[in-house]
Amino acid sequence: MAPLLSVRGLQTYFFTDDLVVKSVDRVDLTLDEGEILGVVGESGCGKSVTSLSIMGLVPNPPGKVVGGEIQFEGRDLLKLSAKEMRAIRGNQIAMIFQEPMTSLNPVFRIGEQMCETIQLHMGLKKKEAKERAIQLLKQVGLPRAEQVVDEYPHQLSGGMRQRVMIAMAMACNPKLLIADEPTTALDVTIQAQILDLMKRISKESGTAIMLITHDLGVVAEMCHRVVVMYAGKVVEEADVHTLFSDPKHPYTQGLLRSMPTLHERKDRLDSIKGNVPIPAEMPKGCKFAPRCEHASEICLGEEPVLQQVGGAKPHQVRCWLFAEERPSHLANPEARSE
Amino acid sequence: MKKALLEVNGLKTYYPVGSKSLLGRQQHFVKAVDDVSFTIYEGETFGLVGESGCGKSTTGRSILRLTEPTDGEVLFQGENLAALSEREMQAKRRDLQIIFQDPFASLNPRMTIGQILEEPLLVHGVKSKTERQRRVSELLEVVGLHRYHADRYAHEFSGGQRQRIGIARALALKPKLVVADEPVSALDVSIQSQVINLMQDLQKQFQLTYLFIAHDLSVVRHICNRVGVMYLGRIVEQGECDKLYENPLHPYTQALLSAVPIPDPSQQRERIILQGDVPSPVNPPVGCAFHPRCPHAMDVCRTTRPDFREAHEGQLVACHLY
């Protein structure tokens, strides 16, 4: 069966006066129906820009999708006209953002904002649309749904706003929901409520979710499969159990090791030295090489490709340590001393 | 024997809200901090955890009198900070410093890092310029930056580096107590661990005592010796970090701990999902403030506010269940 979404070689660049920032640099990913895919990485790794590219929402200028394809149900979204894209956006692909505060319009009532989508995509009359809005708000577990439709965003708490956003996103039963850090701005107890809700929705309506987050805890609880991004590239991809039990890429390993955990106490946290490279000083070879303890000559000079490692399970890594055809001088990789 | 460095007794900080009555009397207050007491011993790290709006940051700010407390005592080495005059307090701040959450907003964009680090020295009377500059390069090296960074501006640094500068500024006067208000919340995971390690190294090196304010329970467990859990302006549970995490007593602490996502997909666990939101601190619920969300609420919880008492050795809890 063909996947619901298949992104191939996506390149999204931002053009500034003196340089080109390759925010998304040949990213491949797929998403099956009903699947929850986690996209993890730190600020600036290109995870949000990937999702904006899929939605056709990259601000242009300065940004532009310069290459690749985004197949959604057999159509390449990048080839659609603005009008065709509008019919898909909010209808078959919906998105929720990190900041429920700023993604709702403060001067319109909740109901008005929801009805706009519903009327536009489902062709309902105003009254029917409002009924649908109330029904949706109830589905996401908002108390007093009948009153909330007539309230303004500022009258709701952060958790309630995020529920409204989810209700709005689910209005047209989308096949794909892109959630960009949906719980980052929320407190843990509210985060637990929202994650629970998203899981339930995905199960009940079969909506696939692309969950973008920096929180590996959230990934472990929610996702079936995970894509790890670093500096605009996918560096590792595996199902969630494999990724957490047998991470291969030094970056993934470093991320997992550097997290303090709730149930055991370490004397000292492992950390990844250095910082994420800034666009103007992007390393030539592997983007992670300057921070990697296993980096050798070839890592600094040449970029590795994403390739399958290990056994039967799909598990891909972009690292010279696991490259099958390794240039001879890397036969015995020596840690580079600084 | 452990020696108390800071003792907070019955601290209250209220913010006036809304209009005044006809006679000019303030009618409504947000009780951001409402009767909080705890002790921090020399050389330890005391954590304050809780969700947004629980009053943890206001507590930290009130101790330093960056926000004036409404009532209560803050005893620092036996001296009540809340009763000092403005001028006396200014001199005291040499010993009590703060690291802020947002490394973007807390550094002046128009000053070089050198000027930022020199300022506290200047304010506290280090007259010689060469002495100040020597100290600035020393501080930069202590936090893992370089001497030449002194001539740069804040925007030239990444978030993690800025937080290092914030730490260097807090250490400039060799303080005894450092209030760290969400020092790593704005940082990425890989940078967060660097800063946590740095803070622990500095604590050893300079015998610092930390009041560590955070909402991330895993971070708090890692760095703190003792911890207080706050809800709606009050501490609901307090104790040794390890004991409290292994055996949380207050239903709120239990829910809070069970809500933290665990980075291990093979672990399935029973999660307590709290209903509803944190109530408004302007009009908190009568009795125990947590009762509307509490799965174990009894009649007494709706009417009487529970006392803060010792349930186990060294573990205090404000709940009618114990």
XYZ file of C-alpha atoms in Angstrom:
660
model
C 0.000 0.000 0.000
C 1.295 3.407 -0.866
C 1.973 5.610 2.133
C -0.379 8.487 2.878
C 2.399 11.017 2.717
C 5.732 10.607 1.079
C 8.301 13.382 1.138
C 11.267 12.858 -1.179
C 14.404 14.973 -1.318
C 12.684 18.035 0.084
C 14.830 21.144 -0.010
C 13.623 24.341 1.559
C 16.067 27.219 1.529
C 15.924 30.666 3.004
C 17.611 33.409 1.016
C 19.153 36.266 2.925
C 21.310 39.096 1.633
C 24.577 37.309 1.939
C 23.867 33.627 2.273
C 21.518 30.774 1.530
C 20.311 28.919 4.599
C 19.508 25.323 3.817
C 16.893 24.822 6.516
C 15.671 21.571 5.027
C 18.298 19.795 2.990
C 17.063 16.742 1.086
C 14.695 15.329 3.655
C 12.895 12.054 3.008
C 10.058 10.794 5.121
C 6.902 8.763 4.807
C 3.778 8.469 6.858
C 1.208 5.689 6.669
C -2.481 6.034 7.342
C -3.240 6.144 11.055
C 0.417 6.271 11.991
C 1.966 8.658 14.495
C 5.368 9.768 13.311
C 7.645 11.728 15.601
C 10.030 14.281 14.147
C 12.616 15.190 16.780
C 15.460 17.625 16.868
C 16.658 20.788 18.503
C 15.903 24.379 17.560
C 16.922 25.171 14.041
C 17.167 21.563 12.845
C 14.498 22.168 10.223
C 11.669 20.165 11.741
C 9.191 23.025 11.692
C 10.209 24.177 8.232
C 9.614 20.620 6.980
C 6.058 20.772 8.256
C 5.474 24.249 6.843
C 6.737 23.011 3.490
C 4.197 20.188 3.509
C 1.449 22.667 4.319
C 2.657 25.095 1.660
C 3.102 27.754 4.313
C 6.785 28.614 3.950
C 7.006 32.413 4.000
C 8.122 33.478 0.542
C 10.311 35.515 0.394
C 12.718 34.781 2.086
C 11.950 31.053 2.047
C 11.349 28.789 -0.906
C 10.936 25.095 -1.549
C 13.610 24.611 -4.171
C 13.503 20.881 -4.723
C 11.942 17.527 -3.991
C 8.420 16.260 -4.005
C 5.642 15.847 -1.464
C 3.285 13.070 -2.500
C 0.002 13.100 -0.639
C -2.549 10.524 -1.750
C -0.892 10.262 -5.100
C -0.617 13.983 -5.783
C 2.507 16.100 -5.593
C 1.549 18.994 -3.334
C 4.377 21.114 -4.670
C 2.825 21.072 -8.132
C -0.602 22.234 -7.025
C -1.873 25.735 -7.615
C -2.517 28.000 -4.646
C -6.230 27.369 -5.053
C -5.889 23.589 -5.133
C -3.619 23.748 -2.108
C -6.202 25.800 -0.229
C -8.750 23.049 -0.763
C -6.433 20.532 0.865
C -5.099 22.681 3.663
C -7.386 22.613 6.681
C -9.444 19.935 4.987
C -7.318 16.864 4.365
C -4.198 18.128 6.085
C -4.624 20.182 9.201
C -2.052 21.692 11.489
C -1.824 22.748 15.098
C 0.881 25.021 16.379
C 2.928 25.384 19.497
C 1.485 28.605 20.719
C -2.285 28.381 21.126
C -2.153 31.982 22.274
C -1.074 33.427 18.962
C -2.680 30.989 16.577
C -6.199 32.044 17.472
C -7.456 35.422 16.354
C -8.081 37.504 19.483
C -10.910 39.587 17.999
C -13.142 36.754 16.828
C -15.232 34.441 18.942
C -14.158 30.789 19.073
C -17.283 29.743 17.160
C -16.690 32.243 14.364
C -13.149 31.014 13.844
C -14.215 27.399 13.786
C -17.193 27.991 11.504
C -15.008 29.670 8.912
C -13.200 26.394 8.266
C -16.317 24.295 8.523
C -18.380 26.448 6.156
C -15.555 26.744 3.672
C -14.665 23.074 3.402
C -17.899 21.311 4.213
C -20.338 23.720 2.644
C -22.549 23.858 5.697
C -24.884 26.722 6.513
C -24.033 29.028 9.384
C -26.361 27.391 11.866
C -25.298 23.856 10.998
C -21.690 24.893 11.161
C -22.144 26.230 14.663
C -23.753 22.986 15.744
C -20.838 21.083 14.286
C -18.453 23.408 16.148
C -20.172 22.697 19.460
C -20.109 18.987 18.752
C -16.373 19.162 17.975
C -15.630 21.095 21.148
C -17.437 18.415 23.120
C -15.399 15.741 21.387
C -12.156 17.288 22.562
C -13.464 17.316 26.102
C -14.104 21.016 26.591
C -16.571 21.652 29.380
C -19.342 24.214 28.669
C -18.965 23.813 24.904
C -22.202 25.751 24.242
C -20.805 28.799 26.010
C -17.228 28.468 24.806
C -18.265 28.922 21.157
C -19.391 32.436 22.006
C -16.297 33.337 24.001
C -13.064 34.988 22.930
C -9.652 33.284 23.074
C -8.457 35.402 26.002
C -11.221 33.963 28.154
C -9.738 30.483 27.868
C -6.698 28.925 29.514
C -3.738 27.608 27.511
C -4.931 24.027 27.715
C -8.442 24.975 26.617
C -7.072 26.973 23.693
C -5.046 24.027 22.541
C -8.203 21.906 22.703
C -9.964 24.486 20.566
C -7.085 24.325 18.081
C -7.361 20.550 17.954
C -11.141 20.735 17.541
C -10.651 23.183 14.682
C -8.008 20.991 13.069
C -10.260 17.957 13.325
C -13.272 19.832 11.923
C -13.070 18.282 8.475
C -11.807 14.846 9.543
C -8.342 15.361 8.080
C -6.314 12.370 6.953
C -3.166 13.981 8.285
C -2.671 16.181 11.305
C 0.603 18.006 11.669
C 1.241 18.979 15.272
C 4.178 21.316 15.743
C 5.234 21.204 19.404
C 1.589 21.027 20.474
C 2.292 20.753 24.193
C 5.534 22.677 24.637
C 3.805 25.770 25.995
C 1.660 23.764 28.399
C 2.201 22.521 31.931
C 2.857 18.809 32.453
C -0.558 17.960 33.827
C -2.240 19.763 30.921
C 0.244 18.222 28.490
C -0.849 14.786 29.717
C -4.472 15.695 28.968
C -3.703 16.934 25.465
C -1.481 13.982 24.518
C -4.160 11.629 25.756
C -6.692 13.439 23.581
C -4.501 13.320 20.475
C -3.906 9.610 20.916
C -7.629 8.989 21.274
C -8.442 11.045 18.178
C -5.859 9.240 16.115
C -7.239 5.882 17.195
C -10.892 6.754 16.710
C -10.728 8.616 13.442
C -7.674 6.961 11.922
C -5.955 10.297 11.416
C -2.218 10.069 10.841
C -0.227 12.457 13.023
C 3.133 13.998 12.319
C 4.258 15.076 15.757
C 7.073 17.569 15.816
C 8.749 17.899 19.158
C 12.038 18.276 20.966
C 10.822 16.206 23.913
C 11.950 12.593 23.681
C 9.599 11.680 26.497
C 6.621 12.787 24.417
C 7.963 10.816 21.456
C 8.315 7.642 23.500
C 4.751 7.878 24.727
C 3.049 8.877 21.499
C 4.838 7.746 18.387
C 5.111 4.566 16.366
C 8.089 5.684 14.368
C 10.673 8.433 14.806
C 12.754 10.600 12.525
C 15.685 12.426 14.140
C 16.809 15.611 12.415
C 20.009 17.576 12.773
C 20.989 20.718 10.856
C 18.382 20.251 8.128
C 18.990 16.544 7.562
C 17.463 13.302 8.710
C 20.214 11.550 10.677
C 18.313 8.535 11.936
C 14.986 6.861 11.406
C 13.558 3.818 13.168
C 10.511 2.521 14.960
C 10.195 3.940 18.418
C 11.319 0.814 20.304
C 14.436 0.376 18.213
C 15.350 4.033 18.435
C 15.220 4.109 22.210
C 16.771 0.698 22.844
C 19.390 0.733 20.119
C 20.135 4.237 18.907
C 22.936 4.251 16.344
C 23.748 7.820 15.414
C 26.100 9.513 17.901
C 23.737 12.488 17.977
C 20.728 10.365 18.914
C 22.819 8.573 21.518
C 24.015 11.886 22.891
C 20.496 13.276 23.100
C 19.220 10.258 24.967
C 22.160 10.238 27.342
C 22.008 13.914 28.129
C 18.484 13.801 29.490
C 18.025 13.694 33.232
C 15.475 11.035 34.131
C 12.782 10.933 36.711
C 13.612 7.544 38.143
C 17.296 7.371 38.532
C 19.862 9.834 39.581
C 23.168 10.154 37.821
C 26.128 11.962 39.284
C 26.721 13.825 36.126
C 24.825 14.203 32.913
C 26.497 13.230 29.704
C 26.405 16.095 27.333
C 27.139 16.795 23.720
C 29.953 19.287 23.521
C 29.668 22.477 21.542
C 26.671 24.025 19.823
C 24.505 23.430 16.797
C 26.431 24.952 13.862
C 25.172 28.312 12.657
C 24.158 28.449 8.966
C 27.136 30.591 7.963
C 29.559 28.064 9.407
C 27.952 24.829 8.281
C 30.555 22.048 8.281
C 31.464 20.579 4.938
C 31.174 16.882 5.762
C 28.868 15.370 8.327
C 27.051 18.260 9.996
C 27.490 16.666 13.387
C 31.203 15.896 12.997
C 32.529 18.912 14.961
C 30.567 17.784 18.027
C 31.005 14.056 17.548
C 33.415 12.038 19.655
C 33.806 9.419 16.945
C 34.564 11.877 14.174
C 37.442 11.001 11.882
C 38.968 12.453 8.714
C 36.249 11.321 6.376
C 33.455 12.703 8.583
C 34.964 16.156 8.270
C 35.435 15.901 4.561
C 32.467 14.047 3.196
C 28.806 13.821 4.014
C 27.540 10.290 4.759
C 24.292 9.040 3.223
C 21.239 7.740 5.022
C 21.330 3.966 4.894
C 19.866 0.853 6.425
C 21.684 -0.728 9.362
C 21.248 -3.992 11.194
C 18.625 -6.608 10.655
C 15.176 -6.908 9.229
C 13.595 -3.882 10.838
C 13.804 -0.631 8.940
C 16.436 1.406 10.700
C 18.335 4.053 8.808
C 21.330 6.049 9.926
C 23.376 8.797 8.328
C 26.810 8.075 9.765
C 30.141 6.865 8.456
C 30.474 4.478 11.399
C 27.753 2.333 9.897
C 28.471 2.876 6.245
C 28.838 -0.414 4.406
C 31.254 0.861 1.877
C 33.666 2.814 3.906
C 36.744 4.280 2.305
C 39.789 2.217 3.295
C 41.417 4.800 5.535
C 38.387 4.649 7.805
C 38.704 0.920 8.399
C 39.846 1.613 11.912
C 38.031 4.731 12.999
C 40.040 6.691 15.475
C 38.528 9.271 17.707
C 39.697 12.653 16.653
C 41.515 14.466 19.392
C 40.901 18.113 19.725
C 25.769 19.641 61.343
C 23.840 21.364 58.602
C 23.746 25.093 58.946
C 20.771 27.067 57.685
C 21.699 29.760 55.195
C 18.234 30.959 54.316
C 15.067 30.618 56.302
C 11.803 31.698 54.793
C 8.951 32.029 57.282
C 5.346 32.703 56.296
C 6.281 34.558 53.133
C 3.340 36.239 51.426
C 3.388 38.244 48.236
C 0.097 39.633 46.997
C -0.453 41.566 43.810
C -3.346 44.023 43.823
C -5.766 43.558 40.912
C -8.904 45.267 39.719
C -10.364 48.533 40.898
C -10.279 50.047 44.344
C -13.391 50.552 46.423
C -15.007 53.925 47.027
C -12.768 54.515 50.009
C -9.646 53.710 48.045
C -9.190 50.296 49.549
C -7.835 47.512 47.393
C -10.476 44.828 47.120
C -8.883 41.984 45.210
C -5.462 40.420 45.376
C -3.697 37.685 43.520
C -2.129 35.718 46.295
C 0.898 34.707 44.267
C 2.754 33.487 47.328
C 0.585 32.663 50.281
C 2.301 31.604 53.453
C 5.383 29.800 52.210
C 8.045 28.559 54.609
C 11.199 26.586 53.970
C 14.843 26.438 54.959
C 17.874 26.123 52.724
C 21.062 24.745 54.248
C 24.555 25.797 53.294
C 25.913 24.129 50.202
C 22.718 22.376 49.183
C 20.355 22.829 46.277
C 16.750 23.374 47.181
C 14.248 22.984 44.377
C 10.884 24.647 43.954
C 8.666 22.942 41.397
C 5.187 23.593 40.184
C 3.203 24.619 37.160
C 2.892 28.104 35.720
C 1.280 30.524 38.098
C 1.975 28.484 41.216
C 4.132 31.261 42.660
C 7.555 29.651 42.444
C 9.190 32.522 40.570
C 7.517 35.129 42.747
C 8.911 33.310 45.773
C 12.423 33.587 44.346
C 11.964 37.233 43.468
C 10.480 38.061 46.863
C 13.468 36.559 48.645
C 15.732 38.954 46.748
C 13.153 41.707 47.094
C 12.978 42.208 43.374
C 9.297 41.974 44.165
C 8.434 43.363 47.588
C 6.939 40.692 49.838
C 3.657 41.573 51.532
C 4.366 39.751 54.757
C 6.705 37.231 56.334
C 10.366 36.863 57.149
C 13.340 36.029 54.959
C 16.218 35.233 57.270
C 19.568 35.172 55.520
C 22.310 34.151 57.930
C 19.965 35.184 60.694
C 19.232 38.635 59.315
C 15.708 39.487 58.134
C 16.030 40.717 54.546
C 12.393 41.777 54.421
C 13.046 44.377 57.120
C 16.138 45.974 55.562
C 16.066 49.414 54.032
C 16.493 49.742 50.287
C 20.124 50.765 50.717
C 20.988 47.965 53.120
C 19.337 45.466 50.817
C 21.385 46.745 47.896
C 24.572 45.973 49.785
C 23.225 42.542 50.730
C 22.655 41.608 47.106
C 26.364 40.938 46.878
C 25.599 37.670 48.656
C 22.357 36.842 46.884
C 22.264 36.675 43.129
C 19.850 35.467 40.494
C 20.033 33.684 37.139
C 17.036 34.340 34.925
C 15.181 32.020 32.614
C 15.362 33.895 29.376
C 18.946 34.399 28.273
C 17.659 36.593 25.449
C 15.784 39.110 27.559
C 18.108 39.257 30.537
C 21.210 40.602 28.792
C 21.288 44.203 27.622
C 21.669 44.087 23.822
C 23.551 47.403 23.762
C 26.283 46.453 26.186
C 29.256 44.246 25.497
C 29.587 41.112 27.573
C 32.558 42.732 29.304
C 30.455 45.731 30.331
C 27.652 43.447 31.519
C 30.016 41.493 33.717
C 31.812 44.604 34.958
C 28.677 46.340 36.082
C 28.072 44.385 39.303
C 31.752 44.901 40.219
C 31.410 48.608 39.613
C 28.222 48.863 41.645
C 29.816 47.044 44.532
C 32.875 49.203 44.615
C 35.674 47.503 42.692
C 37.398 50.736 41.708
C 40.374 49.638 39.699
C 39.671 49.078 36.042
C 42.444 46.540 35.543
C 41.159 44.585 38.524
C 37.669 44.551 37.011
C 38.932 43.422 33.643
C 41.025 40.710 35.190
C 37.949 39.494 37.030
C 35.852 39.564 33.823
C 38.269 37.323 31.955
C 38.466 35.056 34.962
C 34.659 34.785 35.071
C 34.395 34.053 31.373
C 36.862 31.241 31.712
C 35.123 29.832 34.745
C 31.891 29.399 32.765
C 33.660 27.904 29.767
C 33.842 30.937 27.491
C 36.879 32.821 26.284
C 38.495 36.072 27.288
C 37.969 37.575 23.838
C 34.204 37.146 24.190
C 34.232 40.203 26.468
C 34.167 42.548 23.491
C 31.155 40.959 21.855
C 27.454 41.673 22.185
C 24.763 39.326 23.446
C 23.236 38.711 20.007
C 26.475 37.117 18.859
C 25.973 34.197 21.234
C 23.762 31.136 21.185
C 21.199 30.485 23.900
C 23.486 28.190 25.856
C 26.364 30.650 25.722
C 24.103 33.477 26.847
C 23.001 31.434 29.797
C 26.675 30.936 30.650
C 27.063 34.714 30.594
C 24.048 35.040 32.893
C 25.729 32.609 35.258
C 29.023 34.488 35.090
C 27.223 37.714 35.969
C 25.567 36.061 38.960
C 28.944 34.821 40.170
C 30.777 38.108 39.673
C 30.505 39.104 43.325
C 31.141 35.664 44.782
C 27.646 35.272 46.202
C 26.622 32.732 48.807
C 23.126 32.051 47.533
C 22.111 31.919 43.891
C 18.454 31.875 42.934
C 18.235 30.095 39.595
C 14.844 30.814 38.059
C 14.235 28.226 35.322
C 17.853 28.499 34.171
C 17.660 25.727 31.578
C 14.043 25.823 30.409
C 14.786 27.879 27.329
C 17.643 25.640 26.199
C 17.790 22.618 23.920
C 18.355 19.222 25.503
C 21.988 18.880 24.463
C 22.793 22.371 25.775
C 20.656 21.953 28.885
C 22.893 19.171 30.156
C 26.009 21.289 29.590
C 24.583 24.123 31.682
C 23.389 21.782 34.440
C 26.838 20.220 34.645
C 28.412 23.657 34.750
C 26.137 24.745 37.585
C 27.057 21.649 39.565
C 30.772 22.169 38.990
C 30.543 25.788 40.079
C 28.620 24.818 43.162
C 31.482 22.589 44.252
C 34.151 25.068 43.270
C 32.652 28.090 45.020
C 30.586 26.427 47.768
C 27.395 27.870 46.362
C 23.922 27.304 47.686
C 21.179 27.183 45.069
C 17.494 27.853 45.141
C 16.577 26.084 41.917
C 13.202 27.023 40.487
C 11.929 24.863 37.641
C 8.919 23.165 36.188
C 10.868 20.230 34.748
C 10.687 17.507 37.347
C 13.473 15.406 35.855
C 15.914 18.297 35.973
C 14.970 19.069 39.554
C 15.486 15.463 40.584
C 18.905 15.523 39.033
C 20.226 18.672 40.625
C 18.385 19.140 43.925
C 18.937 17.720 47.392
C 15.576 18.764 48.724
C 12.496 19.943 46.960
C 9.240 21.790 47.622
C 6.209 21.293 45.404
C 4.057 24.388 44.998
C 0.422 24.683 44.028
C -1.506 27.953 43.959
C 0.900 29.941 46.069
C 1.604 27.311 48.695
C 4.019 24.481 49.240
C 1.946 21.306 49.335
C 4.775 18.862 49.864
C 8.397 19.139 50.827
C 11.159 16.683 51.486
C 14.351 14.969 50.430
C 14.400 14.755 46.670
C 14.883 11.000 46.410
C 12.258 10.173 49.012
C 9.713 12.533 47.554
C 10.133 11.191 44.019
C 9.982 7.585 45.132
C 7.108 8.019 47.496
C 5.068 11.128 46.693
C 2.362 11.650 49.286
C 0.302 14.590 48.121
C -2.183 13.699 45.359
C -0.943 16.689 43.384
C 2.670 15.539 43.555
C 1.545 12.072 42.498
C -0.341 13.452 39.506
C 2.501 15.751 38.574
C 5.036 12.934 38.606
C 2.812 10.558 36.700
C 2.212 13.199 34.010
C 5.872 13.449 33.038
C 6.450 11.572 29.783
C 9.114 8.910 30.222
C 11.623 8.520 27.388
C 11.222 4.758 27.318
C 8.589 3.305 24.993
C 8.707 -0.117 26.626
C 7.464 1.285 29.899
C 3.697 1.392 30.138
C 2.283 2.892 33.232
C -0.884 3.985 34.878
C -1.211 7.690 34.496
C -3.208 9.955 36.744
C -4.762 12.529 34.473
C -6.031 15.513 36.380
C -9.287 17.056 35.303
C -9.553 20.739 34.558
C -7.086 23.572 34.931
C -5.356 25.311 37.787
C -7.983 27.610 39.340
C -7.547 31.372 39.340
C -5.328 32.604 42.163
C -7.591 35.664 42.571
C -10.317 33.480 43.916
C -8.768 30.193 45.006
C -11.047 27.369 46.168
C -11.999 27.291 49.844
C -10.423 24.599 51.974
C -7.621 22.752 50.243
C -6.890 24.644 47.029
C -6.389 21.380 45.173
C -9.713 19.763 46.083
C -11.609 20.505 42.813
C -9.039 18.466 40.870
C -8.165 15.937 43.530
C -9.190 12.314 42.954
C -9.291 11.692 46.713
C -11.201 14.814 47.805
C -13.271 14.324 50.964
C -15.799 16.611 52.642
C -13.226 18.045 54.988
C -11.080 19.138 52.009
C -13.836 21.446 50.808
C -14.065 23.323 54.067
C -10.773 23.212 55.949
C -7.349 24.064 54.699
C -4.969 21.260 55.650
C -1.986 22.002 57.890
C 1.520 21.439 56.721
C 2.814 18.574 58.821
C 5.429 15.897 58.903
C 4.114 12.644 57.458
C 7.383 10.755 57.386
C 10.747 11.745 58.685
C 11.726 14.867 56.840
C 8.763 14.730 54.464
C 6.134 17.367 55.037
C 2.760 17.384 53.362
C -0.345 19.571 53.442
C -3.139 17.066 52.909
C -6.003 15.703 54.975
C -5.156 12.147 53.931
C -2.181 12.103 56.249
